[in-house]
Amino acid sequence: MSDPAAPTSRAEQRRRTEARILGQARRLFAESGYDRTTIRAVASAAQVDPGLVMHYFGSKEKLFARAIEPGAPPMPGGTAGDIAEQLLAHLRESLVEEPVESLALLRSMLTHPEAAREFRSASRTYKDRIGEAIPDDEGDLRAAVVTAALIGVVMGRHLIKLDHLADADPDRIAEILRPAVRAITRAGE
Amino acid sequence: MSDPAAPTSRAEQRRRTEARILGQARRLFAESGYDRTTIRAVASAAQVDPGLVMHYFGSKEKLFARAIEPGAPPMPGGTAGDIAEQLLAHLRESLVEEPVESLALLRSMLTHPEAAREFRSASRTYKDRIGEAIPDDEGDLRAAVVTAALIGVVMGRHLIKLDHLADADPDRIAEILRPAVRAITRAGE
DNA sequence: TGAGTCATTCAACGAACGTAGAACGAACCG
DNA sequence: CGGTTCGTTCTACGTTCGTTGAATGACTCA
């Protein structure tokens, strides 16, 4: 079986298998959340033995941690007006395609304490940056409000699949939200 | 029949026990979600045998259904401006005290399919009513957007407990959101 | 008072899960 | 070529859970 076109070295094979497992884990965590996603199901989806998943990732908890690893959300900056536009742009991106790692985290954060902690700390720096740019003595609160509201919209579309929201044009949604986001962040005041 | 000193009739006792179980179930479902709340934990919290919970409610699924039974959310109506104010008033209520039944539903809707279905159908009539009042050819979308955004805020406060949002004054939050809600619902245009 | 209803408990089953460790076989290396 | 590494599978253990059916004992009512 001399196959020059298929360089299946052992290290390479391992990398591929691990990536396949992690990909299926992300997909399943995003679809069903932490508790309802079993190691067995991930292994089966990746066409691998459950024991192998344990061997590579150590535990279900560690597999989950890897699955929701930072997607490095674009840090906003600039004036309040700039930030408002950046928030809307980021929202639009999150609406057009499903950000699998983010959805895995969002799906699980209400039921899995570790996911909740991860999300809180991830959103903290994000919000702080926004809060600084808001010319108001309650900038932090405004930052939290706009963050929560936008997350609600993303969840409503991808996870809850609310009517009219699940299949609407992302540009229209962003358009509708623009004045709202600008109002909350006090852009242009 | 005349037992003034012993208010413990059998029927009465049963009603109380059932109510105690249901109350603890609501609390635990709201705290931990469907999957992480066990029949055993509910029974233990209600100081009762797990078998009794089954005997009274039939199954965990049916217990959950009872726990999230409609809280009859106030149906909005009137002009777009009226509705915006009603939404803000309802939001304020949901921020001051934790609406346990609603939280049980919200906490579980991302991971429990039945809860998701229940939430979608519950929010449907709610959104429809809002959509009708919005003077716009995309009123339905605007209704869905404002609903999702407000849910995000309630979740951010009670379930995720975002900094600055979890302990802020409900009136301030409603105040910050007023122009946003009015913009999305096109109130006063 | 005695038979029967019914609230409640007890013990146990079967399934599913995370996890551990032994075992196999092919790729690697000297 | 022979030994070793290592990717991978197999089998099984212990726990937890939803659920069940029999058993208990106090209340009800004729």
Short mmCIF file of C-alpha atoms (C1' of nucleotides) in Angstrom, two decimals:
data_model
loop_
_atom_site.label_atom_id
_atom_site.label_comp_id
_atom_site.label_asym_id
_atom_site.label_seq_id
_atom_site.Cartn_x
_atom_site.Cartn_y
_atom_site.Cartn_z
CA MET A 1 0.00 0.00 0.00
CA SER A 2 2.51 2.60 -1.15
CA ASP A 3 0.54 5.77 -1.10
CA PRO A 4 2.66 8.85 -1.76
CA ALA A 5 -0.42 11.08 -2.02
CA ALA A 6 -1.54 10.10 1.48
CA PRO A 7 1.21 10.97 3.95
CA THR A 8 -0.34 9.21 6.88
CA SER A 9 2.41 9.49 9.41
CA ARG A 10 1.50 8.47 12.89
CA ALA A 11 1.75 11.98 14.31
CA GLU A 12 -0.31 13.33 11.47
CA GLN A 13 -2.98 10.69 11.95
CA ARG A 14 -3.21 11.50 15.60
CA ARG A 15 -3.58 15.20 14.91
CA ARG A 16 -6.39 14.54 12.49
CA THR A 17 -8.23 12.24 14.83
CA GLU A 18 -7.93 14.70 17.69
CA ALA A 19 -9.19 17.50 15.47
CA ARG A 20 -12.08 15.36 14.28
CA ILE A 21 -13.07 14.61 17.87
CA LEU A 22 -12.83 18.25 18.87
CA GLY A 23 -14.88 19.34 15.89
CA GLN A 24 -17.67 16.91 16.62
CA ALA A 25 -17.51 17.87 20.29
CA ARG A 26 -18.00 21.53 19.39
CA ARG A 27 -20.89 20.71 17.14
CA LEU A 28 -22.63 18.51 19.70
CA PHE A 29 -22.02 20.87 22.62
CA ALA A 30 -23.48 23.68 20.53
CA GLU A 31 -26.46 21.54 19.56
CA SER A 32 -27.34 19.97 22.87
CA GLY A 33 -25.36 21.65 25.61
CA TYR A 34 -22.92 20.14 28.09
CA ASP A 35 -25.10 17.72 30.01
CA ARG A 36 -26.89 16.16 27.06
CA THR A 37 -23.71 15.69 25.08
CA THR A 38 -22.13 12.38 26.07
CA ILE A 39 -18.57 11.28 25.54
CA ARG A 40 -20.03 8.27 23.82
CA ALA A 41 -21.95 10.42 21.36
CA VAL A 42 -18.89 12.53 20.55
CA ALA A 43 -16.82 9.40 20.03
CA SER A 44 -19.49 7.86 17.85
CA ALA A 45 -19.80 11.00 15.73
CA ALA A 46 -16.04 11.07 15.29
CA GLN A 47 -16.05 7.32 14.56
CA VAL A 48 -13.80 6.55 17.45
CA ASP A 49 -13.90 4.64 20.71
CA PRO A 50 -15.01 6.56 23.81
CA GLY A 51 -11.86 5.51 25.57
CA LEU A 52 -9.83 7.37 22.97
CA VAL A 53 -11.61 10.62 23.75
CA MET A 54 -10.70 10.20 27.39
CA HIS A 55 -7.15 9.30 26.47
CA TYR A 56 -6.70 12.46 24.41
CA PHE A 57 -8.60 14.99 26.48
CA GLY A 58 -8.48 13.58 30.00
CA SER A 59 -12.08 14.15 30.97
CA LYS A 60 -15.37 15.44 29.65
CA GLU A 61 -14.77 18.67 31.50
CA LYS A 62 -11.41 19.22 29.80
CA LEU A 63 -12.87 18.34 26.43
CA PHE A 64 -15.51 21.00 26.97
CA ALA A 65 -12.90 23.53 28.01
CA ARG A 66 -11.04 22.90 24.77
CA ALA A 67 -14.26 23.09 22.78
CA ILE A 68 -15.12 26.57 24.02
CA GLU A 69 -11.60 27.96 23.91
CA PRO A 70 -11.51 31.68 23.24
CA GLY A 71 -12.71 32.64 19.79
CA ALA A 72 -10.92 35.92 20.47
CA PRO A 73 -13.86 38.28 20.09
CA PRO A 74 -12.76 41.52 18.43
CA MET A 75 -12.08 44.03 21.16
CA PRO A 76 -13.99 47.22 20.57
CA GLY A 77 -12.39 50.61 20.95
CA GLY A 78 -12.63 54.28 20.04
CA THR A 79 -15.42 56.71 20.71
CA ALA A 80 -18.90 55.64 21.73
CA GLY A 81 -19.98 56.03 18.14
CA ASP A 82 -17.14 53.83 16.91
CA ILE A 83 -17.99 51.17 19.45
CA ALA A 84 -21.63 51.17 18.51
CA GLU A 85 -20.70 50.45 14.91
CA GLN A 86 -18.25 47.74 15.94
CA LEU A 87 -20.87 46.09 18.09
CA LEU A 88 -23.31 46.10 15.19
CA ALA A 89 -20.68 44.71 12.82
CA HIS A 90 -19.83 41.93 15.23
CA LEU A 91 -23.51 41.21 15.72
CA ARG A 92 -23.99 40.97 11.98
CA GLU A 93 -21.19 38.44 11.73
CA SER A 94 -22.68 36.39 14.53
CA LEU A 95 -26.00 36.40 12.72
CA VAL A 96 -24.89 35.35 9.25
CA GLU A 97 -22.94 32.25 10.19
CA GLU A 98 -23.27 30.21 13.33
CA PRO A 99 -20.15 30.70 15.46
CA VAL A 100 -19.91 27.14 16.71
CA GLU A 101 -17.54 27.66 19.64
CA SER A 102 -19.58 30.62 20.86
CA LEU A 103 -22.81 28.70 20.52
CA ALA A 104 -21.38 25.80 22.51
CA LEU A 105 -20.61 28.26 25.27
CA LEU A 106 -23.91 30.12 25.03
CA ARG A 107 -25.92 26.92 24.96
CA SER A 108 -24.32 25.62 28.12
CA MET A 109 -23.83 28.72 30.21
CA LEU A 110 -27.26 28.57 31.84
CA THR A 111 -26.89 25.00 33.05
CA HIS A 112 -23.17 24.40 33.40
CA PRO A 113 -21.50 26.43 36.17
CA GLU A 114 -18.06 26.25 34.57
CA ALA A 115 -19.48 27.58 31.30
CA ALA A 116 -21.16 30.39 33.19
CA ARG A 117 -17.90 31.36 34.85
CA GLU A 118 -16.06 31.25 31.55
CA PHE A 119 -18.66 33.43 29.91
CA ARG A 120 -18.71 35.97 32.72
CA SER A 121 -14.97 36.40 32.68
CA ALA A 122 -14.86 36.53 28.89
CA SER A 123 -17.55 39.19 28.74
CA ARG A 124 -15.94 41.16 31.55
CA THR A 125 -13.00 42.59 29.61
CA TYR A 126 -15.31 43.05 26.65
CA LYS A 127 -17.76 45.11 28.67
CA ASP A 128 -15.07 47.05 30.48
CA ARG A 129 -13.74 48.29 27.19
CA ILE A 130 -17.18 49.45 26.17
CA GLY A 131 -17.89 51.03 29.53
CA GLU A 132 -14.77 53.19 29.34
CA ALA A 133 -15.87 54.76 26.09
CA ILE A 134 -19.32 55.72 27.26
CA PRO A 135 -19.41 59.35 28.42
CA ASP A 136 -21.57 58.68 31.44
CA ASP A 137 -21.14 57.95 35.12
CA GLU A 138 -23.00 54.70 34.62
CA GLY A 139 -21.05 53.57 31.57
CA ASP A 140 -20.47 50.14 33.09
CA LEU A 141 -24.17 49.54 33.46
CA ARG A 142 -24.85 50.71 29.92
CA ALA A 143 -22.15 48.39 28.64
CA ALA A 144 -23.70 45.46 30.48
CA VAL A 145 -27.15 46.29 29.17
CA VAL A 146 -26.11 46.50 25.54
CA THR A 147 -24.08 43.32 25.85
CA ALA A 148 -26.96 41.39 27.39
CA ALA A 149 -29.42 42.69 24.82
CA LEU A 150 -27.24 41.73 21.86
CA ILE A 151 -26.59 38.30 23.29
CA GLY A 152 -30.34 37.90 23.62
CA VAL A 153 -30.71 38.58 19.92
CA VAL A 154 -28.03 36.07 18.93
CA MET A 155 -29.55 33.47 21.21
CA GLY A 156 -33.01 34.21 19.91
CA ARG A 157 -31.85 33.57 16.38
CA HIS A 158 -29.53 30.58 16.65
CA LEU A 159 -30.55 28.76 19.80
CA ILE A 160 -34.20 29.51 20.46
CA LYS A 161 -34.96 30.14 16.83
CA LEU A 162 -37.67 32.70 17.39
CA ASP A 163 -40.04 33.18 14.49
CA HIS A 164 -39.17 36.04 12.14
CA LEU A 165 -35.78 36.31 13.83
CA ALA A 166 -34.32 32.96 12.85
CA ASP A 167 -34.61 33.59 9.13
CA ALA A 168 -34.44 37.36 8.84
CA ASP A 169 -31.80 39.25 6.90
CA PRO A 170 -28.90 40.03 9.25
CA ASP A 171 -28.53 43.46 7.72
CA ARG A 172 -32.13 44.29 8.51
CA ILE A 173 -31.70 43.17 12.11
CA ALA A 174 -28.57 45.26 12.48
CA GLU A 175 -30.38 48.16 10.89
CA ILE A 176 -33.26 47.89 13.33
CA LEU A 177 -30.86 47.67 16.25
CA ARG A 178 -28.60 50.55 15.22
CA PRO A 179 -30.58 53.38 16.85
CA ALA A 180 -31.11 51.21 19.91
CA VAL A 181 -27.44 50.43 20.31
CA ARG A 182 -26.54 54.06 19.71
CA ALA A 183 -29.04 55.17 22.32
CA ILE A 184 -27.80 52.76 24.98
CA THR A 185 -24.15 53.56 24.38
CA ARG A 186 -24.94 57.27 24.14
CA ALA A 187 -23.22 57.47 20.78
CA GLY A 188 -23.08 60.99 19.40
CA GLU A 189 -24.01 62.90 22.53
CA MET B 1 -66.61 17.48 59.91
CA SER B 2 -66.19 19.88 62.78
CA ASP B 3 -62.56 19.69 63.72
CA PRO B 4 -61.48 23.19 64.66
CA ALA B 5 -58.38 22.07 66.48
CA ALA B 6 -57.16 19.72 63.74
CA PRO B 7 -56.93 21.48 60.41
CA THR B 8 -55.11 18.45 59.08
CA SER B 9 -57.68 16.65 56.99
CA ARG B 10 -56.26 14.07 54.64
CA ALA B 11 -57.19 15.99 51.50
CA GLU B 12 -55.73 19.14 52.96
CA GLN B 13 -52.52 17.41 53.90
CA ARG B 14 -52.16 16.06 50.41
CA ARG B 15 -52.70 19.46 48.87
CA ARG B 16 -50.04 20.95 51.07
CA THR B 17 -47.51 18.26 50.32
CA GLU B 18 -48.13 18.53 46.62
CA ALA B 19 -47.73 22.29 46.78
CA ARG B 20 -44.54 21.92 48.78
CA ILE B 21 -43.09 19.56 46.19
CA LEU B 22 -44.09 21.83 43.34
CA GLY B 23 -42.59 24.84 45.04
CA GLN B 24 -39.26 23.16 45.61
CA ALA B 25 -39.33 21.84 42.07
CA ARG B 26 -39.78 25.35 40.72
CA ARG B 27 -36.96 26.65 42.85
CA LEU B 28 -34.57 23.89 41.85
CA PHE B 29 -35.47 23.97 38.17
CA ALA B 30 -34.87 27.71 38.21
CA GLU B 31 -31.57 27.25 40.00
CA SER B 32 -30.07 24.36 38.11
CA GLY B 33 -32.17 23.69 35.03
CA TYR B 34 -33.99 20.55 34.00
CA ASP B 35 -31.16 18.06 33.63
CA ARG B 36 -29.32 18.92 36.82
CA THR B 37 -32.44 18.89 38.94
CA THR B 38 -33.10 15.35 40.11
CA ILE B 39 -36.34 13.92 41.37
CA ARG B 40 -34.38 12.85 44.39
CA ALA B 41 -33.22 16.39 45.09
CA VAL B 42 -36.74 17.78 44.77
CA ALA B 43 -38.07 15.10 47.09
CA SER B 44 -35.32 15.72 49.59
CA ALA B 45 -35.91 19.49 49.56
CA ALA B 46 -39.62 18.88 50.11
CA GLN B 47 -38.80 16.33 52.82
CA VAL B 48 -40.57 13.57 51.01
CA ASP B 49 -39.77 10.24 49.41
CA PRO B 50 -38.84 10.31 45.69
CA GLY B 51 -41.54 7.75 45.02
CA LEU B 52 -44.15 10.19 46.25
CA VAL B 53 -43.09 12.76 43.69
CA MET B 54 -43.59 10.18 40.97
CA HIS B 55 -46.91 9.13 42.45
CA TYR B 56 -48.25 12.68 42.43
CA PHE B 57 -46.82 13.99 39.17
CA GLY B 58 -46.33 10.86 37.09
CA SER B 59 -42.88 11.64 35.72
CA LYS B 60 -40.08 14.18 35.86
CA GLU B 61 -41.28 15.55 32.56
CA LYS B 62 -44.80 16.15 33.87
CA LEU B 63 -43.44 17.68 37.06
CA PHE B 64 -41.45 20.10 34.94
CA ALA B 65 -44.49 20.91 32.83
CA ARG B 66 -46.42 21.79 35.99
CA ALA B 67 -43.51 23.82 37.30
CA ILE B 68 -43.38 26.09 34.26
CA GLU B 69 -47.12 26.42 33.81
CA PRO B 70 -48.12 29.76 32.29
CA GLY B 71 -47.53 32.71 34.56
CA ALA B 72 -49.96 34.53 32.27
CA PRO B 73 -47.69 37.30 31.05
CA PRO B 74 -49.60 40.57 30.70
CA MET B 75 -50.63 40.90 27.07
CA PRO B 76 -49.55 44.21 25.65
CA GLY B 77 -51.86 46.33 23.54
CA GLY B 78 -52.55 49.82 22.25
CA THR B 79 -50.33 52.02 20.13
CA ALA B 80 -46.65 51.41 19.64
CA GLY B 81 -45.95 53.99 22.30
CA ASP B 82 -48.28 52.25 24.73
CA ILE B 83 -46.67 48.91 24.08
CA ALA B 84 -43.18 50.28 24.58
CA GLU B 85 -44.18 51.50 28.02
CA GLN B 86 -45.87 48.20 28.87
CA LEU B 87 -42.78 46.29 27.84
CA LEU B 88 -40.64 48.49 30.05
CA ALA B 89 -43.03 48.12 32.97
CA HIS B 90 -43.04 44.35 32.61
CA LEU B 91 -39.27 44.35 32.34
CA ARG B 92 -39.02 46.36 35.51
CA GLU B 93 -41.17 43.83 37.35
CA SER B 94 -39.03 40.98 36.07
CA LEU B 95 -35.95 42.77 37.33
CA VAL B 96 -37.04 43.61 40.84
CA GLU B 97 -38.15 40.18 41.95
CA GLU B 98 -37.11 36.88 40.48
CA PRO B 99 -40.10 35.35 38.67
CA VAL B 100 -39.41 31.77 39.66
CA GLU B 101 -41.61 29.99 37.11
CA SER B 102 -40.23 32.13 34.31
CA LEU B 103 -36.67 31.54 35.44
CA ALA B 104 -37.24 27.79 35.51
CA LEU B 105 -38.37 28.03 31.91
CA LEU B 106 -35.60 30.41 30.84
CA ARG B 107 -32.91 28.37 32.54
CA SER B 108 -33.93 25.18 30.77
CA MET B 109 -34.98 26.38 27.35
CA LEU B 110 -31.52 26.14 25.82
CA THR B 111 -30.97 22.54 26.85
CA HIS B 112 -34.41 21.01 27.19
CA PRO B 113 -36.31 20.67 23.87
CA GLU B 114 -39.70 20.65 25.55
CA ALA B 115 -38.87 23.86 27.39
CA ALA B 116 -37.75 25.43 24.13
CA ARG B 117 -41.03 24.51 22.46
CA GLU B 118 -43.02 25.84 25.38
CA PHE B 119 -41.11 29.09 25.33
CA ARG B 120 -41.45 29.57 21.59
CA SER B 121 -45.19 29.06 21.65
CA ALA B 122 -45.58 31.26 24.71
CA SER B 123 -43.63 34.08 23.15
CA ARG B 124 -45.44 33.70 19.84
CA THR B 125 -48.75 35.24 20.87
CA TYR B 126 -46.83 37.80 22.87
CA LYS B 127 -44.79 38.87 19.86
CA ASP B 128 -47.74 38.79 17.48
CA ARG B 129 -49.57 41.30 19.61
CA ILE B 130 -46.56 43.60 19.55
CA GLY B 131 -46.01 43.13 15.84
CA GLU B 132 -49.54 44.24 15.02
CA ALA B 133 -49.07 47.57 16.74
CA ILE B 134 -45.84 48.46 14.99
CA PRO B 135 -46.52 50.72 12.00
CA ASP B 136 -44.06 49.00 9.74
CA ASP B 137 -44.04 46.28 7.12
CA GLU B 138 -41.53 44.39 9.22
CA GLY B 139 -43.38 44.73 12.50
CA ASP B 140 -43.03 41.02 13.22
CA LEU B 141 -39.28 41.20 12.98
CA ARG B 142 -39.14 44.27 15.19
CA ALA B 143 -41.31 42.52 17.75
CA ALA B 144 -39.00 39.51 17.75
CA VAL B 145 -35.93 41.71 18.12
CA VAL B 146 -37.25 43.66 21.07
CA THR B 147 -38.47 40.48 22.75
CA ALA B 148 -35.10 38.76 22.35
CA ALA B 149 -33.20 41.81 23.56
CA LEU B 150 -35.31 42.19 26.70
CA ILE B 151 -35.04 38.50 27.48
CA GLY B 152 -31.30 38.88 27.17
CA VAL B 153 -31.35 41.58 29.81
CA VAL B 154 -33.45 39.51 32.23
CA MET B 155 -31.19 36.52 31.70
CA GLY B 156 -28.11 38.63 32.10
CA ARG B 157 -29.35 39.83 35.46
CA HIS B 158 -30.88 36.77 37.10
CA LEU B 159 -29.24 33.80 35.43
CA ILE B 160 -25.83 34.87 34.18
CA LYS B 161 -25.50 37.58 36.79
CA LEU B 162 -23.43 39.94 34.69
CA ASP B 163 -21.45 42.50 36.64
CA HIS B 164 -23.13 45.88 37.04
CA LEU B 165 -26.36 44.37 35.75
CA ALA B 166 -27.06 41.90 38.53
CA ASP B 167 -27.22 44.54 41.23
CA ALA B 168 -28.27 47.67 39.38
CA ASP B 169 -31.41 49.64 40.12
CA PRO B 170 -34.24 48.28 37.94
CA ASP B 171 -35.49 51.79 37.32
CA ARG B 172 -32.12 52.84 35.94
CA ILE B 173 -32.03 49.82 33.63
CA ALA B 174 -35.52 50.56 32.38
CA GLU B 175 -34.55 54.18 31.92
CA ILE B 176 -31.51 53.26 29.85
CA LEU B 177 -33.59 50.91 27.75
CA ARG B 178 -36.52 53.24 27.14
CA PRO B 179 -35.13 55.05 24.08
CA ALA B 180 -33.88 51.72 22.73
CA VAL B 181 -37.26 50.03 23.10
CA ARG B 182 -39.01 53.04 21.61
CA ALA B 183 -36.65 53.04 18.66
CA ILE B 184 -37.11 49.36 17.91
CA THR B 185 -40.88 49.48 18.23
CA ARG B 186 -40.99 52.76 16.30
CA ALA B 187 -42.95 54.41 19.07
CA GLY B 188 -43.98 57.94 18.26
CA GLU B 189 -43.28 57.90 14.53
"C1'" DT C 1 -65.47 -1.05 65.41
"C1'" DG C 2 -64.01 -2.89 61.30
"C1'" DA C 3 -63.16 -2.69 56.39
"C1'" DG C 4 -61.29 0.15 53.11
"C1'" DT C 5 -59.06 4.23 51.24
"C1'" DC C 6 -55.03 6.69 50.62
"C1'" DA C 7 -50.82 9.38 51.85
"C1'" DT C 8 -46.37 7.91 52.30
"C1'" DT C 9 -42.17 5.04 52.56
"C1'" DC C 10 -38.99 1.28 51.25
"C1'" DA C 11 -36.26 -1.59 48.40
"C1'" DA C 12 -34.91 -2.57 44.04
"C1'" DC C 13 -34.39 -2.76 38.88
"C1'" DG C 14 -32.50 -1.41 34.48
"C1'" DA C 15 -30.40 1.95 31.78
"C1'" DA C 16 -26.92 5.40 30.82
"C1'" DC C 17 -22.99 7.66 32.00
"C1'" DG C 18 -17.89 8.96 33.04
"C1'" DT C 19 -13.98 6.65 33.58
"C1'" DA C 20 -10.00 3.14 34.13
"C1'" DG C 21 -6.98 -0.33 32.57
"C1'" DA C 22 -5.68 -4.20 29.96
"C1'" DA C 23 -4.96 -5.71 25.29
"C1'" DC C 24 -4.02 -5.57 20.25
"C1'" DG C 25 -1.69 -4.21 16.17
"C1'" DA C 26 0.62 -1.27 13.17
"C1'" DA C 27 4.08 2.37 12.70
"C1'" DC C 28 8.66 3.84 14.24
"C1'" DC C 29 13.64 3.42 15.14
"C1'" DG C 30 18.25 1.55 15.91
"C1'" DC D 1 14.99 -7.43 11.89
"C1'" DG D 2 13.53 -7.00 16.61
"C1'" DG D 3 12.05 -4.21 20.28
"C1'" DT D 4 9.52 -0.28 21.55
"C1'" DT D 5 6.30 3.25 21.10
"C1'" DC D 6 1.71 4.60 20.56
"C1'" DG D 7 -2.84 5.05 18.31
"C1'" DT D 8 -6.82 2.58 19.11
"C1'" DT D 9 -10.22 -0.74 20.82
"C1'" DC D 10 -12.43 -3.73 24.35
"C1'" DT D 11 -14.30 -4.90 28.69
"C1'" DA D 12 -15.80 -3.67 32.83
"C1'" DC D 13 -16.48 -1.06 37.30
"C1'" DG D 14 -19.00 2.15 40.16
"C1'" DT D 15 -22.34 5.73 40.38
"C1'" DT D 16 -26.47 8.14 39.57
"C1'" DC D 17 -30.79 8.52 37.78
"C1'" DG D 18 -35.88 7.79 36.60
"C1'" DT D 19 -39.07 4.73 37.63
"C1'" DT D 20 -41.75 0.81 39.76
"C1'" DG D 21 -44.43 -2.06 42.84
"C1'" DA D 22 -45.07 -3.86 47.23
"C1'" DA D 23 -45.54 -2.63 52.01
"C1'" DT D 24 -46.99 0.34 56.02
"C1'" DG D 25 -49.89 2.80 58.77
"C1'" DA D 26 -52.95 6.49 59.73
"C1'" DC D 27 -57.35 8.48 58.48
"C1'" DT D 28 -62.33 7.92 56.77
"C1'" DC D 29 -66.85 6.31 56.95
"C1'" DA D 30 -70.75 3.14 57.38
#
